[in-house]
PDB file of C-alpha atoms and ligand atoms in Angstrom:
ATOM      1  CA  UNK A  37     153.239  83.771  72.075  1.00  0.00           C
ATOM      2  CA  UNK A  38     151.890  86.564  74.152  1.00  0.00           C
ATOM      3  CA  UNK A  39     149.115  88.571  72.985  1.00  0.00           C
ATOM      4  CA  UNK A  40     149.500  92.280  73.094  1.00  0.00           C
ATOM      5  CA  UNK A  41     146.887  95.185  73.722  1.00  0.00           C
ATOM      6  CA  UNK A  42     147.218  98.532  74.652  1.00  0.00           C
ATOM      7  CA  UNK A  43     145.698 101.844  75.865  1.00  0.00           C
ATOM      8  CA  UNK A  44     146.051 105.008  73.914  1.00  0.00           C
ATOM      9  CA  UNK A  45     145.223 108.367  75.059  1.00  0.00           C
ATOM     10  CA  UNK A  46     146.986 111.889  76.063  1.00  0.00           C
ATOM     11  CA  UNK A  47     147.577 112.143  78.718  1.00  0.00           C
ATOM     12  CA  UNK A  48     147.869 108.688  79.466  1.00  0.00           C
ATOM     13  CA  UNK A  49     150.090 108.574  82.796  1.00  0.00           C
ATOM     14  CA  UNK A  50     147.283 107.943  85.145  1.00  0.00           C
ATOM     15  CA  UNK A  51     145.602 105.260  83.411  1.00  0.00           C
ATOM     16  CA  UNK A  52     143.969 102.268  85.493  1.00  0.00           C
ATOM     17  CA  UNK A  53     143.737 100.055  82.703  1.00  0.00           C
ATOM     18  CA  UNK A  54     146.927  98.140  82.618  1.00  0.00           C
ATOM     19  CA  UNK A  55     146.562  97.116  86.117  1.00  0.00           C
ATOM     20  CA  UNK A  56     142.780  96.277  85.561  1.00  0.00           C
ATOM     21  CA  UNK A  57     143.571  94.128  82.253  1.00  0.00           C
ATOM     22  CA  UNK A  58     146.924  92.390  84.251  1.00  0.00           C
ATOM     23  CA  UNK A  59     144.416  91.611  86.985  1.00  0.00           C
ATOM     24  CA  UNK A  60     141.512  90.135  84.787  1.00  0.00           C
ATOM     25  CA  UNK A  61     144.387  88.023  82.558  1.00  0.00           C
ATOM     26  CA  UNK A  62     145.329  86.738  85.702  1.00  0.00           C
ATOM     27  CA  UNK A  63     142.064  85.579  87.106  1.00  0.00           C
ATOM     28  CA  UNK A  64     141.102  84.401  83.501  1.00  0.00           C
ATOM     29  CA  UNK A  65     144.527  82.536  82.760  1.00  0.00           C
ATOM     30  CA  UNK A  66     145.094  84.672  79.560  1.00  0.00           C
ATOM     31  CA  UNK A  67     148.730  84.999  78.113  1.00  0.00           C
ATOM     32  CA  UNK A  68     148.376  88.400  77.118  1.00  0.00           C
ATOM     33  CA  UNK A  69     150.322  91.910  77.631  1.00  0.00           C
ATOM     34  CA  UNK A  70     148.600  95.355  78.366  1.00  0.00           C
ATOM     35  CA  UNK A  71     150.750  98.605  77.987  1.00  0.00           C
ATOM     36  CA  UNK A  72     149.609 102.164  78.378  1.00  0.00           C
ATOM     37  CA  UNK A  73     150.534 104.327  74.783  1.00  0.00           C
ATOM     38  CA  UNK A  74     150.972 108.073  74.654  1.00  0.00           C
ATOM     39  CA  UNK A  75     148.926 109.285  71.311  1.00  0.00           C
ATOM     40  CA  UNK A  76     150.579 112.327  69.972  1.00  0.00           C
ATOM     41  CA  UNK A  77     147.593 114.598  68.800  1.00  0.00           C
ATOM     42  CA  UNK A  78     147.034 114.438  65.182  1.00  0.00           C
ATOM     43  CA  UNK A  79     148.855 111.115  65.085  1.00  0.00           C
ATOM     44  CA  UNK A  80     146.482 108.702  66.410  1.00  0.00           C
ATOM     45  CA  UNK A  81     146.359 106.818  63.377  1.00  0.00           C
ATOM     46  CA  UNK A  82     149.546 106.216  62.919  1.00  0.00           C
ATOM     47  CA  UNK A  83     150.157 105.397  66.328  1.00  0.00           C
ATOM     48  CA  UNK A  84     147.465 102.760  66.348  1.00  0.00           C
ATOM     49  CA  UNK A  85     149.003 101.049  63.002  1.00  0.00           C
ATOM     50  CA  UNK A  86     152.467 101.069  64.208  1.00  0.00           C
ATOM     51  CA  UNK A  87     151.012  98.952  67.272  1.00  0.00           C
ATOM     52  CA  UNK A  88     148.708  96.808  64.846  1.00  0.00           C
ATOM     53  CA  UNK A  89     152.051  96.030  62.807  1.00  0.00           C
ATOM     54  CA  UNK A  90     153.920  95.142  65.739  1.00  0.00           C
ATOM     55  CA  UNK A  91     151.666  92.522  66.744  1.00  0.00           C
ATOM     56  CA  UNK A  92     148.858  94.332  68.842  1.00  0.00           C
ATOM     57  CA  UNK A  93     145.499  92.350  68.768  1.00  0.00           C
ATOM     58  CA  UNK A  94     142.953  95.286  70.035  1.00  0.00           C
ATOM     59  CA  UNK A  95     143.288  98.675  72.004  1.00  0.00           C
ATOM     60  CA  UNK A  96     141.297 100.557  74.427  1.00  0.00           C
ATOM     61  CA  UNK A  97     140.650 104.265  73.358  1.00  0.00           C
ATOM     62  CA  UNK A  98     140.336 106.986  75.906  1.00  0.00           C
ATOM     63  CA  UNK A  99     140.244 110.890  75.602  1.00  0.00           C
ATOM     64  CA  UNK A 100     140.699 112.537  73.389  1.00  0.00           C
ATOM     65  CA  UNK A 101     140.869 109.969  70.525  1.00  0.00           C
ATOM     66  CA  UNK A 102     137.084 108.058  70.824  1.00  0.00           C
ATOM     67  CA  UNK A 103     136.050 110.157  67.980  1.00  0.00           C
ATOM     68  CA  UNK A 104     138.724 109.502  65.567  1.00  0.00           C
ATOM     69  CA  UNK A 105     138.135 105.495  66.788  1.00  0.00           C
ATOM     70  CA  UNK A 106     135.019 105.697  65.272  1.00  0.00           C
ATOM     71  CA  UNK A 107     136.097 106.872  61.977  1.00  0.00           C
ATOM     72  CA  UNK A 108     139.152 104.187  62.033  1.00  0.00           C
ATOM     73  CA  UNK A 109     136.760 101.320  62.472  1.00  0.00           C
ATOM     74  CA  UNK A 110     135.800  99.377  59.359  1.00  0.00           C
ATOM     75  CA  UNK A 111     133.012  97.470  61.411  1.00  0.00           C
ATOM     76  CA  UNK A 112     130.997  99.180  64.400  1.00  0.00           C
ATOM     77  CA  UNK A 113     128.444  97.966  66.723  1.00  0.00           C
ATOM     78  CA  UNK A 114     125.158  99.872  66.921  1.00  0.00           C
ATOM     79  CA  UNK A 115     125.825 101.051  70.415  1.00  0.00           C
ATOM     80  CA  UNK A 116     129.292 102.585  69.371  1.00  0.00           C
ATOM     81  CA  UNK A 117     127.710 104.398  66.128  1.00  0.00           C
ATOM     82  CA  UNK A 118     124.790 105.793  68.740  1.00  0.00           C
ATOM     83  CA  UNK A 119     127.278 106.509  71.175  1.00  0.00           C
ATOM     84  CA  UNK A 120     129.752 108.495  68.379  1.00  0.00           C
ATOM     85  CA  UNK A 121     132.602 107.146  70.256  1.00  0.00           C
ATOM     86  CA  UNK A 122     134.651 104.177  70.333  1.00  0.00           C
ATOM     87  CA  UNK A 123     136.479 103.091  73.596  1.00  0.00           C
ATOM     88  CA  UNK A 124     137.607  99.394  72.128  1.00  0.00           C
ATOM     89  CA  UNK A 125     139.447  98.610  69.043  1.00  0.00           C
ATOM     90  CA  UNK A 126     139.805  94.649  67.785  1.00  0.00           C
ATOM     91  CA  UNK A 127     142.277  94.077  64.969  1.00  0.00           C
ATOM     92  CA  UNK A 128     140.511  91.315  63.309  1.00  0.00           C
ATOM     93  CA  UNK A 129     141.710  89.497  60.031  1.00  0.00           C
ATOM     94  CA  UNK A 130     139.102  91.447  57.916  1.00  0.00           C
ATOM     95  CA  UNK A 131     139.704  94.706  59.203  1.00  0.00           C
ATOM     96  CA  UNK A 132     139.436  97.066  62.629  1.00  0.00           C
ATOM     97  CA  UNK A 133     136.257  96.245  64.498  1.00  0.00           C
ATOM     98  CA  UNK A 134     135.003  99.012  67.264  1.00  0.00           C
ATOM     99  CA  UNK A 135     132.544  99.057  69.806  1.00  0.00           C
ATOM    100  CA  UNK A 136     131.866 100.951  72.701  1.00  0.00           C
ATOM    101  CA  UNK A 137     131.926  99.335  76.021  1.00  0.00           C
ATOM    102  CA  UNK A 138     131.061 102.350  78.503  1.00  0.00           C
ATOM    103  CA  UNK A 139     127.348 102.004  79.002  1.00  0.00           C
ATOM    104  CA  UNK A 140     127.304  98.294  79.292  1.00  0.00           C
ATOM    105  CA  UNK A 141     129.942  98.775  81.723  1.00  0.00           C
ATOM    106  CA  UNK A 142     127.561 100.909  83.773  1.00  0.00           C
ATOM    107  CA  UNK A 143     124.733  98.922  83.382  1.00  0.00           C
ATOM    108  CA  UNK A 144     126.646  95.908  84.849  1.00  0.00           C
ATOM    109  CA  UNK A 145     127.907  97.895  87.596  1.00  0.00           C
ATOM    110  CA  UNK A 146     124.436  99.072  88.379  1.00  0.00           C
ATOM    111  CA  UNK A 147     122.651  95.891  87.913  1.00  0.00           C
ATOM    112  CA  UNK A 148     124.924  93.135  88.755  1.00  0.00           C
ATOM    113  CA  UNK A 149     127.572  94.716  91.374  1.00  0.00           C
ATOM    114  CA  UNK A 150     125.040  97.063  92.889  1.00  0.00           C
ATOM    115  CA  UNK A 151     122.165  94.476  92.426  1.00  0.00           C
ATOM    116  CA  UNK A 152     119.973  97.343  91.113  1.00  0.00           C
ATOM    117  CA  UNK A 153     117.347  95.907  88.437  1.00  0.00           C
ATOM    118  CA  UNK A 154     116.875  98.562  86.184  1.00  0.00           C
ATOM    119  CA  UNK A 155     113.674  97.111  84.196  1.00  0.00           C
ATOM    120  CA  UNK A 156     110.499  98.903  85.262  1.00  0.00           C
ATOM    121  CA  UNK A 157     112.124 101.808  86.906  1.00  0.00           C
ATOM    122  CA  UNK A 158     112.178 105.755  86.374  1.00  0.00           C
ATOM    123  CA  UNK A 159     115.604 106.639  85.375  1.00  0.00           C
ATOM    124  CA  UNK A 160     116.743 110.120  85.063  1.00  0.00           C
ATOM    125  CA  UNK A 161     119.978 110.973  83.444  1.00  0.00           C
ATOM    126  CA  UNK A 162     121.773 114.367  84.011  1.00  0.00           C
ATOM    127  CA  UNK A 163     123.822 115.596  80.965  1.00  0.00           C
ATOM    128  CA  UNK A 164     123.746 115.004  77.549  1.00  0.00           C
ATOM    129  CA  UNK A 165     127.365 115.071  76.466  1.00  0.00           C
ATOM    130  CA  UNK A 166     129.681 112.162  75.296  1.00  0.00           C
ATOM    131  CA  UNK A 167     129.148 110.218  78.673  1.00  0.00           C
ATOM    132  CA  UNK A 168     125.428 110.448  78.676  1.00  0.00           C
ATOM    133  CA  UNK A 169     125.135 109.499  74.679  1.00  0.00           C
ATOM    134  CA  UNK A 170     127.115 106.317  75.393  1.00  0.00           C
ATOM    135  CA  UNK A 171     124.568 105.123  78.129  1.00  0.00           C
ATOM    136  CA  UNK A 172     121.314 105.498  76.489  1.00  0.00           C
ATOM    137  CA  UNK A 173     120.950 102.382  74.286  1.00  0.00           C
ATOM    138  CA  UNK A 174     122.233  99.825  76.798  1.00  0.00           C
ATOM    139  CA  UNK A 175     119.958 101.476  79.731  1.00  0.00           C
ATOM    140  CA  UNK A 176     117.094 101.721  77.116  1.00  0.00           C
ATOM    141  CA  UNK A 177     117.585  97.678  76.472  1.00  0.00           C
ATOM    142  CA  UNK A 178     116.763  97.122  80.085  1.00  0.00           C
ATOM    143  CA  UNK A 179     113.247  98.447  79.545  1.00  0.00           C
ATOM    144  CA  UNK A 180     113.100 101.031  82.156  1.00  0.00           C
ATOM    145  CA  UNK A 181     109.564 102.419  82.887  1.00  0.00           C
ATOM    146  CA  UNK A 182     111.052 105.769  81.502  1.00  0.00           C
ATOM    147  CA  UNK A 183     114.382 107.400  80.418  1.00  0.00           C
ATOM    148  CA  UNK A 184     114.552 110.816  80.717  1.00  0.00           C
ATOM    149  CA  UNK A 185     117.346 113.300  79.880  1.00  0.00           C
ATOM    150  CA  UNK A 186     118.020 116.816  81.378  1.00  0.00           C
ATOM    151  CA  UNK A 187     120.587 119.026  80.576  1.00  0.00           C
ATOM    152  CA  UNK A 188     121.804 122.590  81.290  1.00  0.00           C
ATOM    153  CA  UNK A 189     121.205 123.458  77.740  1.00  0.00           C
ATOM    154  CA  UNK A 190     118.160 121.625  77.044  1.00  0.00           C
ATOM    155  CA  UNK A 191     118.612 121.900  73.399  1.00  0.00           C
ATOM    156  CA  UNK A 192     120.987 119.287  73.588  1.00  0.00           C
ATOM    157  CA  UNK A 193     118.939 117.142  75.564  1.00  0.00           C
ATOM    158  CA  UNK A 194     116.254 117.462  72.937  1.00  0.00           C
ATOM    159  CA  UNK A 195     118.919 116.702  70.249  1.00  0.00           C
ATOM    160  CA  UNK A 196     119.759 113.215  71.957  1.00  0.00           C
ATOM    161  CA  UNK A 197     115.927 112.447  71.801  1.00  0.00           C
ATOM    162  CA  UNK A 198     115.725 112.906  68.258  1.00  0.00           C
ATOM    163  CA  UNK A 199     119.131 110.893  67.343  1.00  0.00           C
ATOM    164  CA  UNK A 200     117.515 107.769  69.546  1.00  0.00           C
ATOM    165  CA  UNK A 201     113.936 108.074  68.456  1.00  0.00           C
ATOM    166  CA  UNK A 202     114.178 105.084  66.283  1.00  0.00           C
ATOM    167  CA  UNK A 203     115.812 102.917  69.386  1.00  0.00           C
ATOM    168  CA  UNK A 204     114.456 104.209  72.754  1.00  0.00           C
ATOM    169  CA  UNK A 205     111.455 106.311  73.942  1.00  0.00           C
ATOM    170  CA  UNK A 206     113.257 109.234  75.668  1.00  0.00           C
ATOM    171  CA  UNK A 207     112.031 112.336  77.692  1.00  0.00           C
ATOM    172  CA  UNK A 208     114.180 115.431  77.284  1.00  0.00           C
ATOM    173  CA  UNK A 209     114.324 119.162  78.723  1.00  0.00           C
ATOM    174  CA  UNK A 210     115.750 121.088  81.272  1.00  0.00           C
ATOM    175  CA  UNK A 211     116.248 120.715  84.948  1.00  0.00           C
ATOM    176  CA  UNK A 212     113.541 122.383  85.363  1.00  0.00           C
ATOM    177  CA  UNK A 213     111.099 120.132  83.440  1.00  0.00           C
ATOM    178  CA  UNK A 214     111.598 117.283  86.287  1.00  0.00           C
ATOM    179  CA  UNK A 215     110.465 119.688  89.187  1.00  0.00           C
ATOM    180  CA  UNK A 216     107.647 118.047  91.185  1.00  0.00           C
ATOM    181  CA  UNK A 217     108.833 114.408  89.564  1.00  0.00           C
ATOM    182  CA  UNK A 218     110.732 111.583  91.320  1.00  0.00           C
ATOM    183  CA  UNK A 219     112.841 108.749  90.016  1.00  0.00           C
ATOM    184  CA  UNK A 220     114.327 105.293  91.138  1.00  0.00           C
ATOM    185  CA  UNK A 221     117.853 105.734  89.485  1.00  0.00           C
ATOM    186  CA  UNK A 222     119.560 109.452  88.829  1.00  0.00           C
ATOM    187  CA  UNK A 223     122.796 109.360  87.134  1.00  0.00           C
ATOM    188  CA  UNK A 224     125.226 111.924  86.686  1.00  0.00           C
ATOM    189  CA  UNK A 225     126.566 112.153  83.227  1.00  0.00           C
ATOM    190  CA  UNK A 226     128.129 115.644  83.596  1.00  0.00           C
ATOM    191  CA  UNK A 227     131.488 117.048  83.938  1.00  0.00           C
ATOM    192  CA  UNK A 228     129.968 119.844  86.511  1.00  0.00           C
ATOM    193  CA  UNK A 229     131.622 117.996  89.893  1.00  0.00           C
ATOM    194  CA  UNK A 230     134.882 117.940  87.856  1.00  0.00           C
ATOM    195  CA  UNK A 231     134.974 121.734  88.081  1.00  0.00           C
ATOM    196  CA  UNK A 232     133.645 121.966  91.820  1.00  0.00           C
ATOM    197  CA  UNK A 233     130.240 122.820  90.487  1.00  0.00           C
ATOM    198  CA  UNK A 234     126.809 121.608  91.756  1.00  0.00           C
ATOM    199  CA  UNK A 235     123.909 120.744  89.619  1.00  0.00           C
ATOM    200  CA  UNK A 236     120.281 122.219  90.043  1.00  0.00           C
ATOM    201  CA  UNK A 237     118.850 119.284  91.551  1.00  0.00           C
ATOM    202  CA  UNK A 238     115.223 119.787  92.543  1.00  0.00           C
ATOM    203  CA  UNK A 239     113.646 118.655  95.913  1.00  0.00           C
ATOM    204  CA  UNK A 240     111.875 115.527  95.743  1.00  0.00           C
ATOM    205  CA  UNK A 241     113.749 114.067  92.970  1.00  0.00           C
ATOM    206  CA  UNK A 242     114.472 110.822  94.648  1.00  0.00           C
ATOM    207  CA  UNK A 243     112.165 108.297  95.191  1.00  0.00           C
ATOM    208  CA  UNK A 244     111.987 105.878  98.059  1.00  0.00           C
ATOM    209  CA  UNK A 245     115.042 103.366  97.945  1.00  0.00           C
ATOM    210  CA  UNK A 246     116.638 105.392  94.866  1.00  0.00           C
ATOM    211  CA  UNK A 247     119.985 105.125  93.599  1.00  0.00           C
ATOM    212  CA  UNK A 248     122.103 108.062  92.856  1.00  0.00           C
ATOM    213  CA  UNK A 249     124.940 106.881  90.595  1.00  0.00           C
ATOM    214  CA  UNK A 250     127.684 109.694  89.573  1.00  0.00           C
ATOM    215  CA  UNK A 251     129.594 108.225  86.534  1.00  0.00           C
ATOM    216  CA  UNK A 252     132.827 110.270  88.036  1.00  0.00           C
ATOM    217  CA  UNK A 253     134.888 108.898  90.698  1.00  0.00           C
ATOM    218  CA  UNK A 254     137.498 110.093  92.723  1.00  0.00           C
ATOM    219  CA  UNK A 255     139.046 109.438  96.525  1.00  0.00           C
ATOM    220  CA  UNK A 256     136.560 111.657  97.945  1.00  0.00           C
ATOM    221  CA  UNK A 257     132.786 111.654  97.780  1.00  0.00           C
ATOM    222  CA  UNK A 258     131.626 113.814  94.842  1.00  0.00           C
ATOM    223  CA  UNK A 259     129.486 116.979  94.882  1.00  0.00           C
ATOM    224  CA  UNK A 260     126.476 115.228  92.909  1.00  0.00           C
ATOM    225  CA  UNK A 261     126.794 112.491  95.720  1.00  0.00           C
ATOM    226  CA  UNK A 262     126.669 114.829  98.436  1.00  0.00           C
ATOM    227  CA  UNK A 263     123.465 116.673  97.185  1.00  0.00           C
ATOM    228  CA  UNK A 264     121.866 113.387  96.476  1.00  0.00           C
ATOM    229  CA  UNK A 265     122.327 112.217 100.132  1.00  0.00           C
ATOM    230  CA  UNK A 266     121.473 115.559 101.366  1.00  0.00           C
ATOM    231  CA  UNK A 267     118.242 115.291  99.329  1.00  0.00           C
ATOM    232  CA  UNK A 268     117.203 111.851 100.656  1.00  0.00           C
ATOM    233  CA  UNK A 269     118.489 109.130  98.107  1.00  0.00           C
ATOM    234  CA  UNK A 270     119.086 106.142 100.159  1.00  0.00           C
ATOM    235  CA  UNK A 271     121.897 104.509  98.222  1.00  0.00           C
ATOM    236  CA  UNK A 272     124.768 106.467  96.595  1.00  0.00           C
ATOM    237  CA  UNK A 273     127.722 104.966  94.341  1.00  0.00           C
ATOM    238  CA  UNK A 274     130.603 106.679  92.319  1.00  0.00           C
ATOM    239  CA  UNK A 275     131.466 105.372  88.589  1.00  0.00           C
ATOM    240  CA  UNK A 276     134.891 103.464  89.728  1.00  0.00           C
ATOM    241  CA  UNK A 277     132.922 100.311  89.253  1.00  0.00           C
ATOM    242  CA  UNK A 278     131.904 101.366  85.761  1.00  0.00           C
ATOM    243  CA  UNK A 279     135.468 101.916  85.149  1.00  0.00           C
ATOM    244  CA  UNK A 280     136.190  98.150  86.205  1.00  0.00           C
ATOM    245  CA  UNK A 281     132.837  97.139  84.086  1.00  0.00           C
ATOM    246  CA  UNK A 282     133.778  98.807  80.730  1.00  0.00           C
ATOM    247  CA  UNK A 283     137.089  97.254  81.075  1.00  0.00           C
ATOM    248  CA  UNK A 284     136.094  93.918  81.560  1.00  0.00           C
ATOM    249  CA  UNK A 285     133.645  93.974  78.589  1.00  0.00           C
ATOM    250  CA  UNK A 286     136.712  95.486  76.321  1.00  0.00           C
ATOM    251  CA  UNK A 287     138.382  92.013  77.634  1.00  0.00           C
ATOM    252  CA  UNK A 288     135.290  89.773  76.612  1.00  0.00           C
ATOM    253  CA  UNK A 289     135.390  90.954  73.240  1.00  0.00           C
ATOM    254  CA  UNK A 290     139.109  90.395  72.889  1.00  0.00           C
ATOM    255  CA  UNK A 291     139.386  87.047  74.821  1.00  0.00           C
ATOM    256  CA  UNK A 292     135.752  85.631  75.034  1.00  0.00           C
ATOM    257  CA  UNK A 293     135.749  85.323  78.766  1.00  0.00           C
ATOM    258  CA  UNK A 294     133.953  87.720  80.786  1.00  0.00           C
ATOM    259  CA  UNK A 295     135.793  88.543  84.175  1.00  0.00           C
ATOM    260  CA  UNK A 296     134.309  88.608  87.872  1.00  0.00           C
ATOM    261  CA  UNK A 297     134.660  92.712  88.303  1.00  0.00           C
ATOM    262  CA  UNK A 298     133.992  92.099  92.158  1.00  0.00           C
ATOM    263  CA  UNK A 299     137.512  91.279  93.312  1.00  0.00           C
ATOM    264  CA  UNK A 300     139.335  93.571  90.863  1.00  0.00           C
ATOM    265  CA  UNK A 301     136.992  96.638  92.246  1.00  0.00           C
ATOM    266  CA  UNK A 302     137.739  95.666  95.750  1.00  0.00           C
ATOM    267  CA  UNK A 303     141.414  95.983  95.347  1.00  0.00           C
ATOM    268  CA  UNK A 304     141.303  99.337  93.385  1.00  0.00           C
ATOM    269  CA  UNK A 305     139.398 100.426  96.338  1.00  0.00           C
ATOM    270  CA  UNK A 306     142.021  99.117  98.720  1.00  0.00           C
ATOM    271  CA  UNK A 307     139.962  96.568 100.330  1.00  0.00           C
TER     272      UNK A 307
HETATM  273  P1  ATR B 667     131.623 114.421  78.331  1.00  0.00           P
HETATM  274  O1  ATR B 667     131.822 113.714  77.012  1.00  0.00           O
HETATM  275  O2  ATR B 667     132.176 113.752  79.832  1.00  0.00           O
HETATM  276  O3  ATR B 667     129.852 114.029  78.436  1.00  0.00           O
HETATM  277  P2  ATR B 667     130.936 116.779  77.342  1.00  0.00           P
HETATM  278  O4  ATR B 667     130.264 116.374  76.056  1.00  0.00           O
HETATM  279  O5  ATR B 667     131.988 118.210  77.543  1.00  0.00           O
HETATM  280  O6  ATR B 667     131.712 116.041  78.389  1.00  0.00           O
HETATM  281  O7  ATR B 667     129.430 117.165  78.614  1.00  0.00           O
HETATM  282  C1  ATR B 667     129.552 117.697  79.648  1.00  0.00           C
HETATM  283  C2  ATR B 667     128.265 117.642  80.568  1.00  0.00           C
HETATM  284  O8  ATR B 667     128.143 118.190  81.647  1.00  0.00           O
HETATM  285  C3  ATR B 667     127.352 118.572  79.608  1.00  0.00           C
HETATM  286  O9  ATR B 667     125.931 117.880  79.462  1.00  0.00           O
HETATM  287  C4  ATR B 667     127.215 119.952  80.372  1.00  0.00           C
HETATM  288  O10 ATR B 667     126.418 120.553  79.920  1.00  0.00           O
HETATM  289  P3  ATR B 667     125.959 121.610  78.825  1.00  0.00           P
HETATM  290  O11 ATR B 667     125.669 120.675  77.470  1.00  0.00           O
HETATM  291  O12 ATR B 667     125.029 122.661  79.042  1.00  0.00           O
HETATM  292  O13 ATR B 667     127.407 122.423  78.290  1.00  0.00           O
HETATM  293  C5  ATR B 667     127.305 119.528  81.366  1.00  0.00           C
HETATM  294  N1  ATR B 667     127.944 120.220  82.526  1.00  0.00           N
HETATM  295  C6  ATR B 667     129.352 120.960  82.546  1.00  0.00           C
HETATM  296  N2  ATR B 667     129.113 122.077  83.552  1.00  0.00           N
HETATM  297  C7  ATR B 667     128.040 121.819  84.115  1.00  0.00           C
HETATM  298  C8  ATR B 667     127.180 122.247  85.334  1.00  0.00           C
HETATM  299  N3  ATR B 667     127.808 123.762  85.938  1.00  0.00           N
HETATM  300  N4  ATR B 667     125.763 122.656  85.524  1.00  0.00           N
HETATM  301  C9  ATR B 667     125.335 121.626  84.409  1.00  0.00           C
HETATM  302  N5  ATR B 667     125.575 120.839  83.760  1.00  0.00           N
HETATM  303  C10 ATR B 667     126.998 120.966  83.094  1.00  0.00           C
END
C-alpha cells in the first residue's frame, strides 16, 4: 500500500514540499504520496491526529505550528529540543517521534553542495530567533574554530549562549561587537531582508574566500547577499539548497534512504 505523508502549515498554498518529496520518491523508488494540508489555527493537534488515523506515516510541520509540534511529540531528538521547534513528525508504533532537520539541511547544503568545509572555520550567525537557534547545534558539531552569534537585541544572543552552554561554546553579542573581526562563513538567520531591511554589517567582516549564506531565498538576490558582495564576500548563496536539504533529511527519517539533493535543487532553479 502507498504510504502517506504530508506537510501541515497555515498558510500552505505556496509550499514546495510536495514537489520536493515527489521528486525524492521518484529518485529513490519509494511507494509514497505526499500532500499539503491546511491547518486551522487552534486545531493543529486534531488535524495531525486525523491524518494519522487515516493512515498517515509522517508529516512535515511549518509556520506557525513548529512549537506545537514540539509539544505533540512523545520522543524528541536533542537537536529538536534545543531548537525548541519540530519540523518533522514520524508516526511510530510506540508514539510520535519529533525531529528538526532545518539545521542539518543547512550544514549539508554548505558542506555537500557548496563544498565548504566548516571544521576549523570562523562562523558568524546573524540573528537569534528560531532560525538561528535551529542551526547552532548542527554547526557546532562540525567543530568550527569559533561560533559567534550577534543580534540586534544582544540579550537574545546572550540567552542562546547560555541555553547552549552544555553543548557548544558560543560567543554572543551585538553587531558592534564584531567590528574589526573577520569570519570565513557568515549566515543570515534574521528576517530583516523579508521586510527589505539591511543589517549593520561592519566593513572587513568577510575573510578572504569567505562564504555569505542567506537562509532566505527568493527570485532575486537578497539584501544581505548584495551587501555581502559589496563588502567583499567571495562566495554567496541563498537558502534554497537548505530547503531541499531539510526535506531530504525528513525523507531519510521516514524512508531510511537519503536522496541526492543536487538534481532536485537544479530543477527548482529551473536548470
Ligand atoms: P525566525 O524564527 O525566522 O528566526 P524570529 O524569531 O522572529 O524569526 O527572529 C527574527 C530575527 O531577525 C531576530 O533575530 C531579529 O532580531 P531581534 O531579536 O533584535 O528582533 C532579526 N531581525 C529582524 N529584523 C531585523 C532588522 N531590521 N535588523 C536586524 N535584525 C533583525
